[in-house]
Coordinates of C-alpha atoms in Angstrom, one line a residue:
M1 CA -62.8 131.5 -16.9
S2 CA -62.4 132.4 -20.5
E3 CA -60.7 135.6 -21.6
I4 CA -64.1 137.0 -22.8
A5 CA -65.9 136.1 -19.6
A6 CA -63.1 137.6 -17.5
L7 CA -63.3 140.8 -19.6
T8 CA -67.1 140.9 -19.2
A9 CA -66.8 140.5 -15.5
R10 CA -64.2 143.3 -15.3
I11 CA -66.5 145.6 -17.3
D12 CA -69.4 144.8 -15.1
K13 CA -67.4 145.6 -12.0
L14 CA -66.1 148.9 -13.5
E15 CA -69.7 149.9 -14.5
H16 CA -70.9 149.1 -11.0
E17 CA -68.1 151.2 -9.4
L18 CA -68.7 154.0 -11.8
G19 CA -72.5 153.9 -11.0
I20 CA -71.7 154.2 -7.3
E21 CA -69.5 157.2 -7.9
Q22 CA -72.3 158.8 -9.9
D23 CA -74.6 158.1 -7.0
V24 CA -72.2 159.8 -4.6
N25 CA -72.1 162.9 -6.7
Q26 CA -75.9 163.0 -7.0
I27 CA -76.4 162.6 -3.2
R28 CA -73.8 165.3 -2.5
R29 CA -75.7 167.6 -4.9
L30 CA -79.0 166.7 -3.2
Q31 CA -77.6 167.6 0.2
Y32 CA -75.8 170.7 -1.0
T33 CA -79.1 171.9 -2.6
Y34 CA -80.9 171.3 0.7
G35 CA -78.5 173.8 2.2
Y36 CA -79.1 176.4 -0.5
F37 CA -82.9 176.0 -0.2
I38 CA -83.0 176.3 3.6
D39 CA -80.6 179.3 3.5
K40 CA -83.2 181.3 1.7
S41 CA -86.3 179.9 3.4
Q42 CA -87.4 178.0 0.2
Y43 CA -89.4 175.6 2.4
N44 CA -91.6 174.2 -0.4
E45 CA -88.5 173.3 -2.3
C46 CA -87.0 171.6 0.8
V47 CA -90.1 169.4 1.2
D48 CA -89.8 168.2 -2.4
L49 CA -86.3 166.8 -1.7
F50 CA -87.8 164.2 0.6
A51 CA -89.2 160.7 -0.1
E52 CA -92.9 160.3 0.6
D53 CA -92.1 158.4 3.8
G54 CA -89.2 160.6 4.7
D55 CA -88.5 161.8 8.2
V56 CA -86.8 164.8 9.9
W57 CA -85.1 164.6 13.3
F58 CA -85.0 168.1 14.8
L59 CA -84.5 169.4 18.3
G60 CA -85.6 166.3 20.1
G61 CA -88.5 165.3 17.9
I62 CA -89.1 163.2 14.8
Y63 CA -91.4 164.5 12.1
K64 CA -92.7 161.5 10.1
G65 CA -93.8 161.2 6.5
R66 CA -94.8 163.9 4.1
A67 CA -97.3 165.3 6.6
G68 CA -94.7 165.6 9.3
V69 CA -92.1 167.1 7.0
E70 CA -94.5 169.7 5.7
R71 CA -95.6 170.5 9.3
L72 CA -92.0 171.3 10.2
Y73 CA -90.9 173.3 7.1
K74 CA -94.1 174.8 5.7
E75 CA -96.0 175.4 8.9
R76 CA -93.4 175.8 11.7
F77 CA -90.4 177.3 9.9
Q78 CA -92.2 179.2 7.3
N79 CA -94.6 180.9 9.8
I80 CA -92.0 181.6 12.4
F81 CA -89.1 182.8 10.2
T82 CA -90.8 184.4 7.1
A83 CA -94.4 185.1 8.2
G84 CA -95.8 182.5 5.8
H85 CA -93.7 183.5 2.8
N86 CA -91.8 180.8 0.8
G87 CA -88.6 182.7 0.2
P88 CA -86.2 185.1 1.8
K89 CA -87.3 187.9 4.1
Y90 CA -85.6 191.3 4.4
G91 CA -82.9 191.2 7.1
W92 CA -83.2 187.5 7.9
L93 CA -79.9 185.6 7.8
L94 CA -79.9 181.8 7.9
D95 CA -76.8 180.3 6.2
H96 CA -76.4 176.5 6.3
P97 CA -73.1 175.4 4.8
Q98 CA -73.1 171.6 4.2
L99 CA -69.6 170.3 5.2
Q100 CA -67.4 167.2 5.7
M101 CA -69.8 164.7 4.1
V102 CA -68.8 161.0 4.2
I103 CA -71.1 159.3 1.7
D104 CA -71.7 155.5 1.6
V105 CA -73.9 154.0 -1.1
A106 CA -75.3 150.5 -0.5
N107 CA -74.0 147.8 -2.9
D108 CA -77.4 147.5 -4.5
R109 CA -77.4 151.3 -5.2
K110 CA -80.9 151.7 -3.8
T111 CA -80.0 153.3 -0.4
A112 CA -77.2 155.4 1.0
Q113 CA -76.0 157.0 4.3
V114 CA -74.2 160.2 4.9
R115 CA -72.5 161.8 7.9
G116 CA -72.0 165.5 7.5
R117 CA -71.9 168.8 9.3
S118 CA -73.5 172.2 9.2
M119 CA -72.0 175.4 10.8
M120 CA -74.7 178.0 10.7
Q121 CA -74.8 181.8 11.0
A122 CA -78.2 183.3 11.7
G123 CA -80.0 186.4 12.8
L124 CA -82.1 189.4 12.1
H125 CA -80.7 192.8 11.1
E126 CA -81.5 195.7 13.4
T127 CA -83.4 197.5 10.6
A128 CA -85.7 194.5 10.0
E129 CA -89.1 194.0 11.7
G130 CA -88.8 192.0 14.9
D131 CA -86.2 191.6 17.6
A132 CA -82.7 192.0 16.3
R133 CA -80.5 189.0 17.1
A134 CA -77.5 187.1 15.9
W135 CA -76.2 183.7 16.7
W136 CA -74.0 180.8 15.7
E137 CA -74.9 177.2 15.5
G138 CA -73.2 173.9 14.7
G139 CA -74.5 170.4 14.3
I140 CA -74.0 166.9 12.8
Y141 CA -76.1 165.0 10.2
E142 CA -76.5 161.2 10.1
N143 CA -78.8 161.0 7.1
E144 CA -80.3 158.2 5.0
Y145 CA -81.3 158.5 1.3
V146 CA -83.3 156.3 -1.1
R147 CA -83.5 156.0 -4.8
E148 CA -87.1 156.4 -6.1
S149 CA -87.8 155.9 -9.8
G150 CA -84.1 156.6 -10.5
V151 CA -84.0 159.8 -8.4
W152 CA -82.2 160.1 -5.1
K153 CA -84.3 161.6 -2.3
I154 CA -83.8 162.2 1.4
K155 CA -85.2 159.3 3.4
A156 CA -84.2 160.6 6.9
L157 CA -82.6 163.9 7.7
R158 CA -81.2 163.5 11.2
Y159 CA -79.8 166.8 12.4
F160 CA -78.2 166.9 15.8
P161 CA -77.5 170.5 16.7
H162 CA -74.5 170.5 19.1
W163 CA -74.0 174.1 20.1
H164 CA -75.4 177.5 19.9
G165 CA -74.0 180.9 20.9
S166 CA -74.9 184.5 20.5
F167 CA -72.7 186.5 18.2
A168 CA -72.0 189.0 21.0
D169 CA -71.1 186.6 23.9
G170 CA -70.0 183.5 22.0
W171 CA -70.5 179.9 22.8
Q172 CA -68.6 180.0 26.1
K173 CA -71.5 181.8 27.8
T174 CA -74.3 179.7 26.3
P175 CA -76.9 179.0 29.0
I176 CA -77.6 175.4 29.8
D177 CA -80.4 174.1 27.5
F178 CA -80.4 177.4 25.7
I179 CA -82.6 175.9 23.0
P180 CA -85.3 173.7 24.5
M181 CA -86.0 170.2 23.0
A182 CA -89.4 169.1 22.0
T183 CA -91.6 167.8 24.9
T184 CA -95.0 167.6 23.3
C185 CA -96.1 165.7 20.2
F186 CA -98.6 166.4 17.4
P187 CA -101.6 166.9 17.6
E188 CA -101.4 168.2 21.2
D189 CA -98.8 170.6 19.8
P190 CA -100.1 171.6 16.4
L191 CA -96.5 172.2 15.2
G192 CA -94.9 169.5 17.2
P193 CA -93.2 166.3 16.1
D194 CA -94.9 162.9 15.7
E195 CA -92.5 161.2 18.2
L196 CA -89.9 162.3 20.7
I197 CA -86.2 161.2 20.5
D198 CA -85.1 159.0 23.3
P199 CA -82.6 159.6 24.9
V200 CA -83.3 163.4 24.8
P201 CA -80.4 165.2 23.0
R202 CA -78.5 167.8 25.0
L203 CA -76.7 170.9 23.6
W204 CA -73.3 172.5 24.5
P205 CA -71.8 172.3 27.0
A206 CA -72.8 168.6 26.5
T207 CA -70.4 167.0 24.0
D208 CA -72.1 163.8 23.0
I209 CA -70.8 161.9 19.9
V210 CA -73.5 160.9 17.4
D211 CA -73.0 157.3 16.4
F212 CA -71.1 156.7 13.1
H213 CA -72.9 154.8 10.4
Y214 CA -69.6 153.5 9.0
P215 CA -66.6 151.6 10.5
H216 CA -63.1 153.0 11.2
P217 CA -61.7 153.6 7.7
V218 CA -58.3 152.0 8.5
T219 CA -59.0 149.2 11.0
G220 CA -62.4 148.3 9.7
E221 CA -63.7 148.0 13.2
P222 CA -66.9 149.6 14.5
I223 CA -66.2 153.1 15.9
V224 CA -66.7 152.9 19.7
V225 CA -68.6 155.9 21.1
D226 CA -67.9 156.7 24.8
N227 CA -70.3 159.5 26.0
S228 CA -69.8 158.7 29.7
R229 CA -68.3 162.1 30.4
A230 CA -70.1 164.1 27.8
R231 CA -72.8 165.4 30.2
E232 CA -71.1 165.2 33.6
G233 CA -71.6 168.9 34.3
F234 CA -75.4 168.7 33.9
K235 CA -77.9 168.4 36.7
D236 CA -81.2 167.0 35.6

C-alpha cells in the first residue's frame, strides 16, 4: 500500500471512529432528554423522541408503533398522573434520573443499543389534590435506537422496573407483586398494551437479571445469566 493510500485509510478509520463517538453523545443526550421530559410529564415531547415504528416495554406489556406509544404516554400516563395536562402538576413528583449507560453503536452507524438504569423518586404532596403518597422505584433499560434522516430516535424503550417501595416503609416491606403486570391487551383494555411480555416480569423481592446486549468487556465472552434462584421465594 502506498504512503498516500495508507494515510487515506487511516483518515477514513479516524473519521469513522469520531462519527461513532458523536453518535454516542447524541444517543446519551436523547436518553437524558427522555428523563427530563418524563420528569415533568411532558408526554407529547416524549412521544416525539420515538421512531414511527418504535415500541415501549412497560409493566409486562409491549406498546407497539406510534399508536401504542401515544396510548401509553398521552392517554394512560397523561390522564392518570396529570388529568390530561401535558406538563407538571402541582405537588406531583416523578424524577427519573438516567444512569450508568453503556452505549454501543453498530458499525454501520444506523442502529445502537443501550443498557442503563433509572432510580426514581415519586409521589404526591399532602397539599395536592388526590391521595398523598411517596415511593421509590428502580429499574433497568435495554433499549434500541435508530437513525432516521440523520437523527437518532428511540426504536425500543424496554424498561424493566425491578423494585418499588414506599418512602415510609422502604423496599424491605414491599408486598409481593406490589405493582401488577399487564394481563389484558388493547382493545379489550383501552389503555392496555398491544402484546404481553413472556415470561411475565416479576418485581422485588424477585431479583432477575435482564439479559445484556453486549459481551463481557474483558473476556469478550457472552455474559451468562443465571436466574434459577431469582424467584425461589415466590408461589405462583
